[in-house]
């Protein structure tokens, strides 16, 4: 079963390498990984998708939280979150099928971001299933190249932050 | 006195209370060695960087203080890796400082460049590449804090040469350091304590598993009070040995692969296991899916990632043992006072019968052999060593059969008395670790029980011991082979011996003399006592080479993958542990004794 973890980390050099190497050292394959800045300039956010059961997920989450640069890692369940991925695809657009291709692009709400004689570059955003379906359809036209961002996930509602209660009990200083 | 970052580094170390650094010089750390000339910190020149990190580790284990080592870039730094992994596995507070090529050269495959931060990421609690001289004081302060707080562990600081040559200012770090991503939970949640107390209160067959966390956390006193008040029986992991005196009547001994019959039986039959600061290593649990099948498991640990990692935890208490144990005891007594406690007598009756079943324990004099042409037997030898070393001694070991016999037969009485590589099982650890322990505890005798294989892995540190006048007492349990591997080949590979015979071996006595040690060889029982007495009296470092039976195996043994109650108590075919003057045991040969 795939699961997504959101990880808030210090925006410092080497943090991504630390997170990635921890994941593989603990025996997980990274299915998808996306990193970017957040509302707080000192914090980056990593969305990590791996495979495993509930126990694996919790094991990995706790290992991640052990890293000094990880501020928080939590599970983002599919049901209660929004998941999006952006994909860019260069598709062959033979004159005979160009119209058909544009129609398909419209159905999937993808934007045409580049056009030339032989190909189009399309952009689409969606949950991973939608992207997959979209690529299936495009395959028929002849995909030249694909670039995907990896999944980002956001809880639909503000999470009850267990962190606050946690912090009040632990030592302020050492 | 220089005013550069290298000098500042040493001032920072002083502020952290560092008295001694174990190190080895080279190009990238020349500025640090230059600054050492003026610094009050003592530097111990080891003969291999692996010796430096093991010595820092031994220093830390013996004293509870942070051990420090220093190595140059490239090969110096990569030579630290095994020692860092050793310290990481056993949660030992070490700070390692490595040189690095100058910042403009980083990434260019410069002379003696290695990506040490990358290489040691998985073998340290945290590591740093210092890129700005001004951040050095903060990094050092934080590194020591990380190394010794929460679950301790090694921390590495990589210092480019040009950084160490840079001038200040060096802003003083804020004390105490605060990292928002690092907040060990020390104080337990009262609800978790209550749940643990409730589980314990109703137990009819409880057993306490004492782990290394009791020693790391300095909670041996709290443990003793807990056990004295509750009367619960206890077993120890290898890393927990010494937390509870061996002669405590509630102590059933070592648990796990080479644990006592009673300890393993107790865990298998218990209806409640209270795990205190242990990580349920596979050497401890045997087949994890069949571990403590009848028990609810209460796990107390400071590291949330250990909870439920290897075995399920029915109740978890997160926190520092020194704070958890008194609270847990208080709550448990309150529950008992309110609702009564189960009668412990039937459980103790069973435990005592299992103790008797093994036929020997560490208080039983074991057969020594070494007479009438028969070889000396290592178990009897270790007991003799324990008698001569006495209760004040610190005992280091290497890895193998001699390590397990020491764990089983040495009456450890206090925390930090046994210095041994458990989690990584690093051969070659013993001698440099003993050096570190002796530096930390100059007043205590430091003994090393080693094997002829392990001792050769860092034998060069004999020179260090002489150099600094460290009166180490080394006993080589000389079986001319890699005994522990030979044992596995005999038991699990149909005695198809492969690459386990070590001959030709050096003449240990002459090697001792070559290094400026004293040395004696023992082949017969009558020679043992005088040689050990001479060893105990020797003014400088000395060794005794005790030639023992090469066929001897370590028992009890739970074969890898078996459950804890599927134990071999003696050799299916060969020699077996024997109390002196007792008849050979008959029961249980080669079959599950459960
Ligand atoms: C040849 C060989 C054979 C071996 N056979 C055996 C065997 O038969 N039996 C055996 O037991 N071992 C054996 N070992 C050792 C084994 O591999 C492990 O090293 C050992 O079992 C680990 O013990 P531990 O979990 O108690 O301690 P550690 O590995 O030191 O773990 C300590 C635990 O305590 C926690 N902790 C630390 N500080 C605190 C604190 N202040 N408060 C709360 N928790 C804290 C940590 O988070 C960690 O979970 C063998 C090793 C070798 C080399
Ligand atoms: C560095 C390292 N290499 C290999 C091993 C595997 N190993 C475990 S015990 C052992 C034999 C140790 O032999 P010796 O030191 O003579 O001790 P003995 O078992 O004979 O008492 C070996 C090779 C190890 N633990 N460490």
Tab-separated table of N, CA and C in Angstrom, chain A residues 12-70:
chain	number	residue	atom	x	y	z
A	12	UNK	N	18.114	23.770	5.039
A	12	UNK	CA	19.576	23.815	5.170
A	12	UNK	C	20.189	22.880	4.140
A	13	UNK	N	21.455	23.141	3.767
A	13	UNK	CA	22.085	22.237	2.797
A	13	UNK	C	22.205	20.824	3.365
A	14	UNK	N	22.048	19.854	2.499
A	14	UNK	CA	22.279	18.469	2.912
A	14	UNK	C	21.078	17.774	3.517
A	15	UNK	N	20.001	18.500	3.778
A	15	UNK	CA	18.871	17.878	4.457
A	15	UNK	C	18.186	16.842	3.575
A	16	UNK	N	18.038	17.164	2.310
A	16	UNK	CA	17.364	16.229	1.406
A	16	UNK	C	18.147	14.923	1.310
A	17	UNK	N	19.466	15.047	1.209
A	17	UNK	CA	20.311	13.847	1.138
A	17	UNK	C	20.124	13.009	2.403
A	18	UNK	N	20.024	13.677	3.532
A	18	UNK	CA	19.869	12.972	4.793
A	18	UNK	C	18.531	12.221	4.832
A	19	UNK	N	17.497	12.892	4.392
A	19	UNK	CA	16.174	12.263	4.391
A	19	UNK	C	16.156	11.087	3.410
A	20	UNK	N	16.661	11.330	2.208
A	20	UNK	CA	16.618	10.285	1.181
A	20	UNK	C	17.441	9.077	1.612
A	21	UNK	N	18.603	9.319	2.202
A	21	UNK	CA	19.439	8.176	2.546
A	21	UNK	C	18.843	7.432	3.732
A	22	UNK	N	18.163	8.154	4.608
A	22	UNK	CA	17.515	7.452	5.715
A	22	UNK	C	16.421	6.519	5.199
A	23	UNK	N	15.641	7.009	4.251
A	23	UNK	CA	14.530	6.210	3.729
A	23	UNK	C	15.056	4.914	3.120
A	24	UNK	N	16.122	5.027	2.335
A	24	UNK	CA	16.609	3.805	1.702
A	24	UNK	C	17.324	2.913	2.711
A	25	UNK	N	18.011	3.513	3.664
A	25	UNK	CA	18.694	2.699	4.680
A	25	UNK	C	17.703	1.903	5.515
A	26	UNK	N	16.521	2.429	5.710
A	26	UNK	CA	15.524	1.707	6.496
A	26	UNK	C	14.698	0.755	5.634
A	27	UNK	N	15.151	0.561	4.381
A	27	UNK	CA	14.563	-0.490	3.571
A	27	UNK	C	13.351	-0.084	2.753
A	28	UNK	N	13.164	1.194	2.528
A	28	UNK	CA	12.026	1.638	1.723
A	28	UNK	C	12.505	2.136	0.367
A	29	UNK	N	11.628	1.985	-0.644
A	29	UNK	CA	11.858	2.584	-1.944
A	29	UNK	C	11.084	3.874	-2.014
A	30	UNK	N	11.670	4.902	-2.555
A	30	UNK	CA	10.926	6.140	-2.708
A	30	UNK	C	10.132	6.064	-4.010
A	31	UNK	N	8.807	6.114	-3.889
A	31	UNK	CA	7.968	6.088	-5.088
A	31	UNK	C	7.866	7.489	-5.683
A	32	UNK	N	7.841	8.467	-4.810
A	32	UNK	CA	7.726	9.847	-5.272
A	32	UNK	C	8.270	10.760	-4.185
A	33	UNK	N	8.882	11.848	-4.617
A	33	UNK	CA	9.476	12.776	-3.660
A	33	UNK	C	9.384	14.174	-4.239
A	34	UNK	N	8.873	15.102	-3.454
A	34	UNK	CA	8.807	16.483	-3.914
A	34	UNK	C	9.228	17.400	-2.782
A	35	UNK	N	10.008	18.396	-3.109
A	35	UNK	CA	10.523	19.314	-2.104
A	35	UNK	C	10.239	20.737	-2.533
A	36	UNK	N	9.953	21.586	-1.573
A	36	UNK	CA	9.791	22.992	-1.917
A	36	UNK	C	9.737	23.846	-0.680
A	37	UNK	N	9.791	25.164	-0.876
A	37	UNK	CA	9.717	26.078	0.254
A	37	UNK	C	8.300	26.103	0.839
A	38	UNK	N	8.149	26.719	1.994
A	38	UNK	CA	6.841	26.800	2.651
A	38	UNK	C	6.533	28.237	3.022
A	39	UNK	N	5.491	28.404	3.798
A	39	UNK	CA	5.096	29.722	4.269
A	39	UNK	C	6.174	30.342	5.146
A	40	UNK	N	7.061	29.484	5.661
A	40	UNK	CA	8.125	29.951	6.553
A	40	UNK	C	9.455	29.737	5.816
A	41	UNK	N	10.202	30.831	5.608
A	41	UNK	CA	11.398	30.748	4.768
A	41	UNK	C	12.450	29.792	5.330
A	42	UNK	N	12.409	29.546	6.610
A	42	UNK	CA	13.433	28.684	7.194
A	42	UNK	C	13.037	27.209	7.117
A	43	UNK	N	11.868	26.942	6.567
A	43	UNK	CA	11.370	25.568	6.554
A	43	UNK	C	11.072	25.121	5.126
A	44	UNK	N	11.511	23.905	4.780
A	44	UNK	CA	11.096	23.306	3.513
A	44	UNK	C	10.146	22.157	3.814
A	45	UNK	N	9.411	21.793	2.797
A	45	UNK	CA	8.469	20.698	2.987
A	45	UNK	C	8.759	19.614	1.963
A	46	UNK	N	8.833	18.399	2.452
A	46	UNK	CA	9.062	17.252	1.580
A	46	UNK	C	7.799	16.399	1.595
A	47	UNK	N	7.335	16.015	0.435
A	47	UNK	CA	6.265	15.019	0.382
A	47	UNK	C	6.874	13.743	-0.153
A	48	UNK	N	6.705	12.698	0.631
A	48	UNK	CA	7.390	11.444	0.361
A	48	UNK	C	6.334	10.377	0.183
A	49	UNK	N	6.396	9.628	-0.901
A	49	UNK	CA	5.466	8.513	-1.058
A	49	UNK	C	6.271	7.222	-1.094
A	50	UNK	N	5.888	6.299	-0.217
A	50	UNK	CA	6.561	4.999	-0.157
A	50	UNK	C	5.511	3.911	-0.075
A	51	UNK	N	5.978	2.659	-0.141
A	51	UNK	CA	5.055	1.526	-0.012
A	51	UNK	C	5.272	0.826	1.314
A	52	UNK	N	4.181	0.362	1.912
A	52	UNK	CA	4.302	-0.412	3.139
A	52	UNK	C	2.996	-0.408	3.884
A	53	UNK	N	2.936	-1.242	4.942
A	53	UNK	CA	1.710	-1.255	5.734
A	53	UNK	C	1.795	-0.178	6.815
A	54	UNK	N	0.784	-0.182	7.643
A	54	UNK	CA	0.674	0.853	8.662
A	54	UNK	C	1.885	0.867	9.593
A	55	UNK	N	2.345	-0.339	9.913
A	55	UNK	CA	3.468	-0.459	10.834
A	55	UNK	C	4.747	0.108	10.189
A	56	UNK	N	4.948	-0.228	8.919
A	56	UNK	CA	6.112	0.299	8.199
A	56	UNK	C	6.063	1.822	8.193
A	57	UNK	N	4.867	2.314	7.923
A	57	UNK	CA	4.696	3.764	7.794
A	57	UNK	C	5.069	4.470	9.092
A	58	UNK	N	4.591	3.919	10.182
A	58	UNK	CA	4.869	4.540	11.474
A	58	UNK	C	6.357	4.404	11.834
A	59	UNK	N	6.916	3.283	11.465
A	59	UNK	CA	8.348	3.054	11.702
A	59	UNK	C	9.159	4.116	10.958
A	60	UNK	N	8.819	4.330	9.695
A	60	UNK	CA	9.559	5.306	8.893
A	60	UNK	C	9.336	6.726	9.426
A	61	UNK	N	8.104	7.004	9.799
A	61	UNK	CA	7.790	8.342	10.302
A	61	UNK	C	8.637	8.652	11.549
A	62	UNK	N	8.723	7.682	12.440
A	62	UNK	CA	9.498	7.918	13.665
A	62	UNK	C	10.987	8.056	13.371
A	63	UNK	N	11.473	7.253	12.435
A	63	UNK	CA	12.886	7.386	12.067
A	63	UNK	C	13.142	8.777	11.496
A	64	UNK	N	12.220	9.260	10.678
A	64	UNK	CA	12.405	10.592	10.093
A	64	UNK	C	12.424	11.649	11.182
A	65	UNK	N	11.538	11.506	12.135
A	65	UNK	CA	11.470	12.519	13.196
A	65	UNK	C	12.721	12.524	14.056
A	66	UNK	N	13.474	11.438	13.986
A	66	UNK	CA	14.708	11.385	14.760
A	66	UNK	C	15.782	12.290	14.177
A	67	UNK	N	15.698	12.570	12.889
A	67	UNK	CA	16.714	13.431	12.278
A	67	UNK	C	16.622	14.823	12.893
A	68	UNK	N	17.789	15.366	13.196
A	68	UNK	CA	17.835	16.645	13.890
A	68	UNK	C	17.188	17.753	13.057
A	69	UNK	N	17.314	17.660	11.736
A	69	UNK	CA	16.764	18.715	10.884
A	69	UNK	C	15.299	18.527	10.545
A	70	UNK	N	14.736	17.417	10.951
A	70	UNK	CA	13.311	17.198	10.684
A	70	UNK	C	12.500	17.781	11.845
